[in-house]
mmCIF file of C-alpha atoms and ligand atoms in Angstrom:
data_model
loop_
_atom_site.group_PDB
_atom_site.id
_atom_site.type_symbol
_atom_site.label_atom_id
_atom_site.label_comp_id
_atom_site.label_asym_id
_atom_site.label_seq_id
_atom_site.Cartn_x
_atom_site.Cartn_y
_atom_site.Cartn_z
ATOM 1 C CA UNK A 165 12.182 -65.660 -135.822
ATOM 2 C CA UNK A 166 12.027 -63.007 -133.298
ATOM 3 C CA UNK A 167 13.981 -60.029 -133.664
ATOM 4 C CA UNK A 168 17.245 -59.755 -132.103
ATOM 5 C CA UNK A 169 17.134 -56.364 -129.740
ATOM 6 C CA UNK A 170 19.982 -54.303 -129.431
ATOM 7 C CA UNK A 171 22.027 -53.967 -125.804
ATOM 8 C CA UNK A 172 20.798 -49.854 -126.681
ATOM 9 C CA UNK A 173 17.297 -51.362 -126.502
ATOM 10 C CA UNK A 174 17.481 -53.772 -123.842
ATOM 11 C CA UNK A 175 18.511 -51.070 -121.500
ATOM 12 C CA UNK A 176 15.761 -48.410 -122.238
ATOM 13 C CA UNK A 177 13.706 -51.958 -122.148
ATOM 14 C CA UNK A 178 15.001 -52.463 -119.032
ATOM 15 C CA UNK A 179 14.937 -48.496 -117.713
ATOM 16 C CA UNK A 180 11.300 -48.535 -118.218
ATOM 17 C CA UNK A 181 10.747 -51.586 -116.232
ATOM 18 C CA UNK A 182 12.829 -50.928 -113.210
ATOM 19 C CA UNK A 183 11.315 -47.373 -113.179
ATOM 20 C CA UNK A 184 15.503 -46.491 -113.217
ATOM 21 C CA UNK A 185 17.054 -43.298 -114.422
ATOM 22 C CA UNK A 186 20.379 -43.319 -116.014
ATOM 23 C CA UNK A 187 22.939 -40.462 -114.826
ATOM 24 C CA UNK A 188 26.462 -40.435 -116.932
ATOM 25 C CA UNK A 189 29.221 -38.020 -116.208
ATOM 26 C CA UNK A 190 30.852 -36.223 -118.638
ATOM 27 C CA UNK A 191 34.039 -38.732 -118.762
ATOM 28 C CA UNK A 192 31.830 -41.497 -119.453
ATOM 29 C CA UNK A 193 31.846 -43.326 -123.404
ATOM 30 C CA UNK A 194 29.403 -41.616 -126.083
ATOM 31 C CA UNK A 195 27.452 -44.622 -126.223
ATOM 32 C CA UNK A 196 26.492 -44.399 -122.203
ATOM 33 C CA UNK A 197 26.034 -40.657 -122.747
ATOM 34 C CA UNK A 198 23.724 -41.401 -125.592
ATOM 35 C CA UNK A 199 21.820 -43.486 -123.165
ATOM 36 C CA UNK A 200 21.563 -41.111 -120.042
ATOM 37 C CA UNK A 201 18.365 -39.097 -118.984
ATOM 38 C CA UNK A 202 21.094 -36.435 -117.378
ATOM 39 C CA UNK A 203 24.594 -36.066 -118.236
ATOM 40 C CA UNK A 204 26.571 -32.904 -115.794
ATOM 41 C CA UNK A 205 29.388 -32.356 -113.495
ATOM 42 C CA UNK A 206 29.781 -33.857 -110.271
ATOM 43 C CA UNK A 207 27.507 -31.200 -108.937
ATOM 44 C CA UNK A 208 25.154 -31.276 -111.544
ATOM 45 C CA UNK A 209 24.872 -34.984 -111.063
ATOM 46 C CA UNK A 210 24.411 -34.493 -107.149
ATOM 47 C CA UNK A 211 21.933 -32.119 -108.026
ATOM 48 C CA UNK A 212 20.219 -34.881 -110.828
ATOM 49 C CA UNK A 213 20.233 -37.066 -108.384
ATOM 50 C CA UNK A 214 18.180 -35.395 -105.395
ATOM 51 C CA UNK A 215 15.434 -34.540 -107.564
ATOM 52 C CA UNK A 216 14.712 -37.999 -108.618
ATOM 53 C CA UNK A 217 11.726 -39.869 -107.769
ATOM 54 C CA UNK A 218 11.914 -43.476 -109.350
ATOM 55 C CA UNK A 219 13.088 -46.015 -107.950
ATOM 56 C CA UNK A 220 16.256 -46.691 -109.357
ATOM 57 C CA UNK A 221 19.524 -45.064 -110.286
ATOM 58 C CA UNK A 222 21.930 -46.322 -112.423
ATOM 59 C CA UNK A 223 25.113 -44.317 -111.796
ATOM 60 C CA UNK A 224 27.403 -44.140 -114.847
ATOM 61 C CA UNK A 225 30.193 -42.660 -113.359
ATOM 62 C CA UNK A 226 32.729 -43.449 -110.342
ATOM 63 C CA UNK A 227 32.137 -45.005 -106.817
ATOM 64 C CA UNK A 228 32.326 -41.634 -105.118
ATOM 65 C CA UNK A 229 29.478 -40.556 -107.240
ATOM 66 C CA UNK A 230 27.390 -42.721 -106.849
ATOM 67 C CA UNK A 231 27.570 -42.914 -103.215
ATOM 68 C CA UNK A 232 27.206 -39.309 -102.891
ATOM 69 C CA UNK A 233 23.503 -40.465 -105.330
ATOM 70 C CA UNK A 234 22.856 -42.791 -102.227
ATOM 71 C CA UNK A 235 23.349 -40.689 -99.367
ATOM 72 C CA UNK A 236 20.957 -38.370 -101.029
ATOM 73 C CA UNK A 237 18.257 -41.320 -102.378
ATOM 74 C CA UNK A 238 18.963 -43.776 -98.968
ATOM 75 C CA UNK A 239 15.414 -45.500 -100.086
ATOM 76 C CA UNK A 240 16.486 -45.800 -103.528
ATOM 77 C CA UNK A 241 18.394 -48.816 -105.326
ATOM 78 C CA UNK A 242 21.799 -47.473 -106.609
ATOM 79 C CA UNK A 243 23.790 -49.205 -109.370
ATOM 80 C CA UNK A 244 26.918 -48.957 -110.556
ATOM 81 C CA UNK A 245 28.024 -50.513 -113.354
ATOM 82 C CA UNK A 246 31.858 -51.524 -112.441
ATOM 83 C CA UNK A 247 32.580 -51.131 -108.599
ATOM 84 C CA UNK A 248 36.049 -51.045 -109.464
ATOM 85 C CA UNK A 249 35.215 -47.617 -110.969
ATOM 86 C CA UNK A 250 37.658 -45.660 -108.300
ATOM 87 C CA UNK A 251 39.086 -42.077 -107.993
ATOM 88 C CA UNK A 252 42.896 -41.645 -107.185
ATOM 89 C CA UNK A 253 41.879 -38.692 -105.296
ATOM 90 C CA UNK A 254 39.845 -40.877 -102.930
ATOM 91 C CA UNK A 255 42.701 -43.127 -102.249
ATOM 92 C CA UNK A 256 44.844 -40.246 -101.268
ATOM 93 C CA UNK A 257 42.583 -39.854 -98.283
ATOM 94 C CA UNK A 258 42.080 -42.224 -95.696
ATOM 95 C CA UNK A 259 39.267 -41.141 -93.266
ATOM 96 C CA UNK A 260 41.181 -42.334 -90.522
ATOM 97 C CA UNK A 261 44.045 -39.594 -91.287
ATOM 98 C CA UNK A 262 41.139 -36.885 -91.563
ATOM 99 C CA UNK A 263 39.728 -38.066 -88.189
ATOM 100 C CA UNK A 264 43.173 -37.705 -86.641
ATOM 101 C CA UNK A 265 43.677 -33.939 -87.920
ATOM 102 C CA UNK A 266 39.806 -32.914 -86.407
ATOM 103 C CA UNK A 267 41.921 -34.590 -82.734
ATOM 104 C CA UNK A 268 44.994 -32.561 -83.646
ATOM 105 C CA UNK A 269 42.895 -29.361 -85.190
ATOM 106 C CA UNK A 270 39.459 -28.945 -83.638
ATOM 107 C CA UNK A 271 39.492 -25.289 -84.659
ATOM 108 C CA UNK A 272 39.564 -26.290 -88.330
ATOM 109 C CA UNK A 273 36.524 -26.338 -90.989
ATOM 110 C CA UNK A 274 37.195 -29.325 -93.150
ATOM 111 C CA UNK A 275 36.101 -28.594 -96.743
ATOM 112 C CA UNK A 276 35.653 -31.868 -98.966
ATOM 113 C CA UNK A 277 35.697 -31.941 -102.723
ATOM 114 C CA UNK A 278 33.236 -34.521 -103.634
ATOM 115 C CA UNK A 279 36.020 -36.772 -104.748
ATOM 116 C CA UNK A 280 36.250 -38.412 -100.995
ATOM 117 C CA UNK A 281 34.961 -41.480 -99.869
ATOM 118 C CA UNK A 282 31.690 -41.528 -98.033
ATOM 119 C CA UNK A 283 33.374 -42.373 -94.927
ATOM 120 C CA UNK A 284 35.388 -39.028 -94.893
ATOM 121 C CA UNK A 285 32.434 -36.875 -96.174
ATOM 122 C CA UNK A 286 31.061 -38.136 -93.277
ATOM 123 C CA UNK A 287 33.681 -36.631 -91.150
ATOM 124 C CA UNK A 288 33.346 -33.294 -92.996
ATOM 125 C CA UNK A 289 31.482 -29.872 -92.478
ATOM 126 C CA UNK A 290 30.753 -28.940 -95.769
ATOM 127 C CA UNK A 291 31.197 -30.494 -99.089
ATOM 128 C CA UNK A 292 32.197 -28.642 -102.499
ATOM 129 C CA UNK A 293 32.811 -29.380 -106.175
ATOM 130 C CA UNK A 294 35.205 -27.750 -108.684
ATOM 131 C CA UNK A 295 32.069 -25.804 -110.243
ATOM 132 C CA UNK A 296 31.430 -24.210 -106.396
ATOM 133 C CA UNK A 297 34.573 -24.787 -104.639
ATOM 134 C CA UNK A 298 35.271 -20.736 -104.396
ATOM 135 C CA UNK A 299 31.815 -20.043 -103.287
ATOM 136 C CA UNK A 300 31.727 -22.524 -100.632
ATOM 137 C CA UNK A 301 35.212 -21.513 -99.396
ATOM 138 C CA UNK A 302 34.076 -17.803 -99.191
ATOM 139 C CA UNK A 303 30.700 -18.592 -97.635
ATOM 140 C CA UNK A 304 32.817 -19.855 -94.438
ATOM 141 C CA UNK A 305 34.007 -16.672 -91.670
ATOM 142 C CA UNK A 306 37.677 -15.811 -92.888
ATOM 143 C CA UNK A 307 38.774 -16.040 -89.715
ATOM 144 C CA UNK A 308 37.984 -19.613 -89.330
ATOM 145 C CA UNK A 309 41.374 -21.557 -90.351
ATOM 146 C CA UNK A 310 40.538 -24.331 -93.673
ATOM 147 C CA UNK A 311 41.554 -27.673 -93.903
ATOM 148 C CA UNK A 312 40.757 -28.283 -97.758
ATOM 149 C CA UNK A 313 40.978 -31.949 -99.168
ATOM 150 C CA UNK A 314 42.155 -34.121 -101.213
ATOM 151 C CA UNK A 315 43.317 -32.062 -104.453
ATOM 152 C CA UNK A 316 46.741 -30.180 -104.194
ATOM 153 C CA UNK A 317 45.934 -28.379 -107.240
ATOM 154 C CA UNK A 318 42.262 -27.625 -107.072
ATOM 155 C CA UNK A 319 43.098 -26.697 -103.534
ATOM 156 C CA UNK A 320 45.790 -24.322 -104.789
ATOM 157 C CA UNK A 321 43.953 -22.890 -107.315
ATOM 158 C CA UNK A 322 40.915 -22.069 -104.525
ATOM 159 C CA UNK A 323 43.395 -20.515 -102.228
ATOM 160 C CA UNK A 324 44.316 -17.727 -104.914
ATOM 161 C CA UNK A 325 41.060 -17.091 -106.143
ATOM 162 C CA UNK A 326 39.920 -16.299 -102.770
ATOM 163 C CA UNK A 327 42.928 -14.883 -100.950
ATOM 164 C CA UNK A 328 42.809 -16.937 -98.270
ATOM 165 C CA UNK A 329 45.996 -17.536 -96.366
ATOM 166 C CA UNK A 330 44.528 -19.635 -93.480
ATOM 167 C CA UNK A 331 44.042 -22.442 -95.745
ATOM 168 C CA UNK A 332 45.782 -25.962 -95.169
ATOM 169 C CA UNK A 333 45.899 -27.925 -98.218
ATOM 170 C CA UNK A 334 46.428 -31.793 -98.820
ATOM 171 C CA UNK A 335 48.469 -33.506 -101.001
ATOM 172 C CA UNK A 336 45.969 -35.436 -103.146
ATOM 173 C CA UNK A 337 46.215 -35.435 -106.829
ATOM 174 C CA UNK A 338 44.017 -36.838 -110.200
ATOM 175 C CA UNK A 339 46.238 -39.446 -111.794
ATOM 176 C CA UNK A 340 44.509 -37.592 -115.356
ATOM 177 C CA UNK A 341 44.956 -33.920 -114.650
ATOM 178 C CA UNK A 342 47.989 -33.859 -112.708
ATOM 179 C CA UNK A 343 49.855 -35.585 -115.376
ATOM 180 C CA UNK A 344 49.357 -32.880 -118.025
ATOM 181 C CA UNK A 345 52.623 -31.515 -118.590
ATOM 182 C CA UNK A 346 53.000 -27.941 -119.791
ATOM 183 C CA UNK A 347 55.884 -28.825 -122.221
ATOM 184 C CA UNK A 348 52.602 -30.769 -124.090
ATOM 185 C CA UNK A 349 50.291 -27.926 -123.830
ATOM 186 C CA UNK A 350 52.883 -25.247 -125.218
ATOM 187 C CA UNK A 351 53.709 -27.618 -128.170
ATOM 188 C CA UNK A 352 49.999 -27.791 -128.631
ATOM 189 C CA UNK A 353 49.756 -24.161 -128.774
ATOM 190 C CA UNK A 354 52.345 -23.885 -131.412
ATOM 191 C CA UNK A 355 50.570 -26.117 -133.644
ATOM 192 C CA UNK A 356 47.063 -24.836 -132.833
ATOM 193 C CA UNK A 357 47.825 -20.817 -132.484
ATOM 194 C CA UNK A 358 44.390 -19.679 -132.759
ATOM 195 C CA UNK A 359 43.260 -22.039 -130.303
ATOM 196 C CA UNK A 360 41.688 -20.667 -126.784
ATOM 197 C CA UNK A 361 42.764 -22.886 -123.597
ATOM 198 C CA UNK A 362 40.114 -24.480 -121.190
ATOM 199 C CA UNK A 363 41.268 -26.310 -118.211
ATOM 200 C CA UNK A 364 40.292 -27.931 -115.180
ATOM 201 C CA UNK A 365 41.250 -26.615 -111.608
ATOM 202 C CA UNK A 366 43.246 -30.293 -110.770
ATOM 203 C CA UNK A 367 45.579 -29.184 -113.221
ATOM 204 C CA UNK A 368 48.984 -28.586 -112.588
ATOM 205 C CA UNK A 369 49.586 -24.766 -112.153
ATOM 206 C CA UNK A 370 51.621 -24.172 -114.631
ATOM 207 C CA UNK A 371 49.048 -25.330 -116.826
ATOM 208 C CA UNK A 372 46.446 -23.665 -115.030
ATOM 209 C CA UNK A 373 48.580 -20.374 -115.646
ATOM 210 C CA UNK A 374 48.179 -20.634 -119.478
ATOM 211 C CA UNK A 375 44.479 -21.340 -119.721
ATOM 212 C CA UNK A 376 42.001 -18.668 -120.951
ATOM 213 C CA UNK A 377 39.326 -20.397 -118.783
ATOM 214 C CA UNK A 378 39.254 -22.522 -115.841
ATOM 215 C CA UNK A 379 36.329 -24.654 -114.410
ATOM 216 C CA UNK A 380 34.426 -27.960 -113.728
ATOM 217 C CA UNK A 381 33.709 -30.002 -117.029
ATOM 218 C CA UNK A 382 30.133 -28.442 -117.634
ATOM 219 C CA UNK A 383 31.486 -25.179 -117.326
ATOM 220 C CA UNK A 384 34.149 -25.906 -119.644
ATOM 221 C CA UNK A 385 31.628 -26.911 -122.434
ATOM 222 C CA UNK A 386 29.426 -23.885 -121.729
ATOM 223 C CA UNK A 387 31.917 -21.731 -122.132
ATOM 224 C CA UNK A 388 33.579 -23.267 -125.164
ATOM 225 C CA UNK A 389 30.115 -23.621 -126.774
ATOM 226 C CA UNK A 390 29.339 -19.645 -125.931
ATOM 227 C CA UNK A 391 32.628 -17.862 -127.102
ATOM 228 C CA UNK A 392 33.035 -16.023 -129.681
ATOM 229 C CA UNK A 393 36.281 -18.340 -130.919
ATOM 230 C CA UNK A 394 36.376 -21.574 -133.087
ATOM 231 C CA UNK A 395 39.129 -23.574 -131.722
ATOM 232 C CA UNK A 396 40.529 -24.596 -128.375
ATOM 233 C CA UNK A 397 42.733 -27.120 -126.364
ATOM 234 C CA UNK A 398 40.932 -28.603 -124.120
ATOM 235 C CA UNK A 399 42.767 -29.960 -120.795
ATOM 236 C CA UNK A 400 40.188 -32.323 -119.529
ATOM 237 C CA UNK A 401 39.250 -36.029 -119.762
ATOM 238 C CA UNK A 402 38.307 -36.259 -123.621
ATOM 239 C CA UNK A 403 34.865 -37.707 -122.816
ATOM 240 C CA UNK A 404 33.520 -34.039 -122.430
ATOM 241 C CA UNK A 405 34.159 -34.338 -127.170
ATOM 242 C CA UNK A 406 30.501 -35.933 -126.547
ATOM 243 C CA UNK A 407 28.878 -32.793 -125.472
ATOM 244 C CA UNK A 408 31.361 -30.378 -127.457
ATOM 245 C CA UNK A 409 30.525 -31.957 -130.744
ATOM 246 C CA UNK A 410 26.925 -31.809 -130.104
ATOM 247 C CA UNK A 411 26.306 -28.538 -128.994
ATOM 248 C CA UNK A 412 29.131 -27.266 -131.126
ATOM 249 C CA UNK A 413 29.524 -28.918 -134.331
ATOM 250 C CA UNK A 414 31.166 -26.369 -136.283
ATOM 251 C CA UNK A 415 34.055 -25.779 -133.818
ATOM 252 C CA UNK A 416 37.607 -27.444 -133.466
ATOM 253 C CA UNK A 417 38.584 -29.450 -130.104
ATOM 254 C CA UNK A 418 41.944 -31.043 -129.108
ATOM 255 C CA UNK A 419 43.369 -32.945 -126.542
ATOM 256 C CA UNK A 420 46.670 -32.985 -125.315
ATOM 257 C CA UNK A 421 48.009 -36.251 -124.148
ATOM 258 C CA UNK A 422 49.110 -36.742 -120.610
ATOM 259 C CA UNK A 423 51.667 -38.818 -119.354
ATOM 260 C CA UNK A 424 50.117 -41.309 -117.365
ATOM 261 C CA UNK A 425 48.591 -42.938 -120.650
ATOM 262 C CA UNK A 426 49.096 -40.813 -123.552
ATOM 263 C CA UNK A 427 45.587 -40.461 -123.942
ATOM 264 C CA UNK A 428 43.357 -38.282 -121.561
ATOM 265 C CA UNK A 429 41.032 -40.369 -120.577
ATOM 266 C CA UNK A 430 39.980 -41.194 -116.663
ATOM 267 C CA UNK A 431 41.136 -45.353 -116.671
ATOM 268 C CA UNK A 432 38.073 -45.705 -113.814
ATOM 269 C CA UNK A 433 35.549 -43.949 -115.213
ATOM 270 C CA UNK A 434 36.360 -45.488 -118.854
ATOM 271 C CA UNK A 435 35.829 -48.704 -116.545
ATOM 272 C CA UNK A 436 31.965 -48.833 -117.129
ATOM 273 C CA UNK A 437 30.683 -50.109 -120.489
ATOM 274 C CA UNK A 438 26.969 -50.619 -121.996
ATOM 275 C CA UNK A 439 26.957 -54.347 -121.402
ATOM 276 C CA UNK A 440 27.945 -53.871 -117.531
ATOM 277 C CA UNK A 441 25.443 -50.957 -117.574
ATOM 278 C CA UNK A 442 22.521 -53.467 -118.791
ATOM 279 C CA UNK A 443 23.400 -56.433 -116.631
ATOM 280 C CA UNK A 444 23.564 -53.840 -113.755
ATOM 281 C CA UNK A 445 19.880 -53.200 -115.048
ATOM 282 C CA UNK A 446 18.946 -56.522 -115.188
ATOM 283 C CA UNK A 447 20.293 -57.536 -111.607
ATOM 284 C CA UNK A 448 20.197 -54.628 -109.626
ATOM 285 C CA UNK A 449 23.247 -55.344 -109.035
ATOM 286 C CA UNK A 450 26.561 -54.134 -108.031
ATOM 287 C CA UNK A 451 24.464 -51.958 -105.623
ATOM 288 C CA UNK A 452 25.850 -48.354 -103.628
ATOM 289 C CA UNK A 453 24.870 -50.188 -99.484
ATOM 290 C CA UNK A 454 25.818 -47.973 -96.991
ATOM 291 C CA UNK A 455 25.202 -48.313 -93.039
ATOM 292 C CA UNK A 456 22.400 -46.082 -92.130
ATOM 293 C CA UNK A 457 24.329 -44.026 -89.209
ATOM 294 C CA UNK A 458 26.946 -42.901 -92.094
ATOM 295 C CA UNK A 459 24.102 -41.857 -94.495
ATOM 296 C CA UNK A 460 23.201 -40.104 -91.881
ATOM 297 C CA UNK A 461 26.568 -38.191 -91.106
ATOM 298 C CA UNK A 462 27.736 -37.790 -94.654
ATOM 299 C CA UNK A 463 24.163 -36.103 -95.872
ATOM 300 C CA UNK A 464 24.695 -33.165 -93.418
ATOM 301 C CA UNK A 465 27.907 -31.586 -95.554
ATOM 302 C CA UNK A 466 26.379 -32.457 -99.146
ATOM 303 C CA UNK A 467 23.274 -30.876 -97.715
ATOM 304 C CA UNK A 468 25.495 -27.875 -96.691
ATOM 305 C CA UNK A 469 26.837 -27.924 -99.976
ATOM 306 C CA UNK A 470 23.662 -27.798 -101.900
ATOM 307 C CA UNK A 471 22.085 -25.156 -100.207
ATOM 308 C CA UNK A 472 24.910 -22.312 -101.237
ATOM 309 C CA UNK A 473 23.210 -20.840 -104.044
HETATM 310 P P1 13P B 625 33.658 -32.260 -112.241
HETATM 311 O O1 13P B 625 33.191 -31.825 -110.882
HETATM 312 O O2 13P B 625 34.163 -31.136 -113.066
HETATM 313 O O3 13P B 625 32.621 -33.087 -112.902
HETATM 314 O O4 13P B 625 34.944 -33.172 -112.051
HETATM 315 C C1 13P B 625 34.882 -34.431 -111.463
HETATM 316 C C2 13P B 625 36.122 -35.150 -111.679
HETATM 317 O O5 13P B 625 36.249 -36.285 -111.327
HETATM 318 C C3 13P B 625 37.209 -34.412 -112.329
HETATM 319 O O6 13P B 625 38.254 -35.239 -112.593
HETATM 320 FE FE1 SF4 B 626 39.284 -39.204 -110.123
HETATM 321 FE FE2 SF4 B 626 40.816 -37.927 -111.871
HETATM 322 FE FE3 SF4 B 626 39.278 -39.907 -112.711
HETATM 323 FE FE4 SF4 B 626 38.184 -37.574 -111.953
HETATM 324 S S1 SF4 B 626 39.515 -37.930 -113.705
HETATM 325 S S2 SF4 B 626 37.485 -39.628 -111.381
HETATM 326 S S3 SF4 B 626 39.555 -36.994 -110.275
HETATM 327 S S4 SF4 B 626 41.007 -40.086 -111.262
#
């Protein structure tokens, strides 16, 4: 009788055949990460992404992603496994609404996080992520007024670090971050006192304020896995435990609950699974197709983006 292969094995059966690479964010299960040839941050992942040269990608991650993966591959087949893999941050943004401020506000340099839709990338000037968001901000004149978009917090956070008072700000927010409360956090730092604090920039700010670090999920790991200390609270979608365990065995992680879910995990990126991953494999299929013209418009701002060192 022949032997049964495992779904692990039928996808790096299938990887090999359809000459694919597999990218996983950080928020993704352990099994996917297990699989991927390149887990990262959004930018890391953008980054991943323009290097390759098979033919194709199998996003593990959300829709935004893995459009931003297309714009950069256009020749390249791009899967996802669950198109229902959203962003809340995406729906807070209708392009039409960011077409009508360029009318109302020609003056204005519209900065994008990378959680946007494709269609209002393509109606940016530059993109950035939360690992390059202050660079990107201070690479523009300081005299040119800011539009920045979608994230309230992450848009708060920038205008701080950088001083910038000619910022406008929308009122986007990440159904996971936003909904960490601070009452959770200091009840977690009675119980954990020795614990350090990590957290990510769409935090509320009064989370924000307690944190010892603040930063994209790669440089959250980094800089848990480099310091000095043994424990922290991490405030962050628990799927970055995969990395932290790996690369730091030894040390103590926890996760505060938020109140969307009383978990912290991302409900659309927690969307894709191993068996939609493999029949995405198998049938190229559901596939990132975008119009050529908007390819064409949205590549300009990544491109922007990537090239601020
Ligand atoms: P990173 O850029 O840190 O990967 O974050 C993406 C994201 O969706 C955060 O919620
Ligand atoms: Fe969007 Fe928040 Fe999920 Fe990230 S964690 S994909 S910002 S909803």
């Amino acid at each position: 009788m022949p032997a049964v292969q495992s779904i692990t094995e039928e996808i790096l059966d299938l990887k090999r055949q359809r000459r694919a690479m597999i990218l996983a964010h950080h928020y993704q299960d352990s099994e996917i990460q297990e699989l991927a040839d390149s887990i990262g941050d959004s930018l890391e992942l953008a980054r991943a992404a323009q290097k390759f040269d098979g033919d194709v990608i199998a996003f593990c991650g959300v829709v935004f992603m893995a459009e931003t993966a297309k714009v950069l591959n256009p020749a390249r087949t791009v899967v996802l496994p669950d198109l229902d893999a959203g962003c809340s941050l995406v729906d807070s943004c209708p392009a039409e609404q960011i077409r009508a401020f360029r009318e109302r506000h020609p003056d204005h340099v519209i900065v994008s996080y990378i959680n946007t839709s494709v269609e209002v990338k393509a109606e940016s000037d530059i993109l950035c992520t939360s690992r390059n968001a202050v660079k990107i901000v201070n690479s523009i004149p300081r005299g040119k007024p800011i539009l920045f978009l979608p994230d309230i917090n992450l848009g708060n956070y920038i205008k701080q670090q950088t001083g910038r008072e000619n910022m406008k700000i929308w009122q986007g927010a990440c159904i996971v971050h936003a909904t960490f409360a601070a009452r959770k956090l200091t009840s977690a730092r009675a119980e954990h006192p020795n614990a350090l604090i990590a957290a990510h920039p769409e935090c509320p700010p009064d989370v924000l304020s307690m944190a010892d670090f603040i930063g994209s999920t790669s440089a959250i790991i980094d800089w848990c896995v480099t310091s000095d200390a043994q424990e922290f609270i991490v405030m962050t979608e628990s799927g970055v435990s995969h990395s932290l365990k790996l690369r730091a065995p030894e040390k103590r992680f926890h996760f505060v609950p938020n109140e969307n879910c009383n978990c912290s995990e991302c409900p659309y990126m927690r969307r894709n699974t191993l068996e939609k991953l493999r029949d995405a494999l198998a049938n190229l299929a559901p596939r990132i197709e975008l119009p050529q013209e908007l390819i064409q418009r949205a590549r300009l701002p990544i491109e922007r983006m990537l090239a601020v060192k």
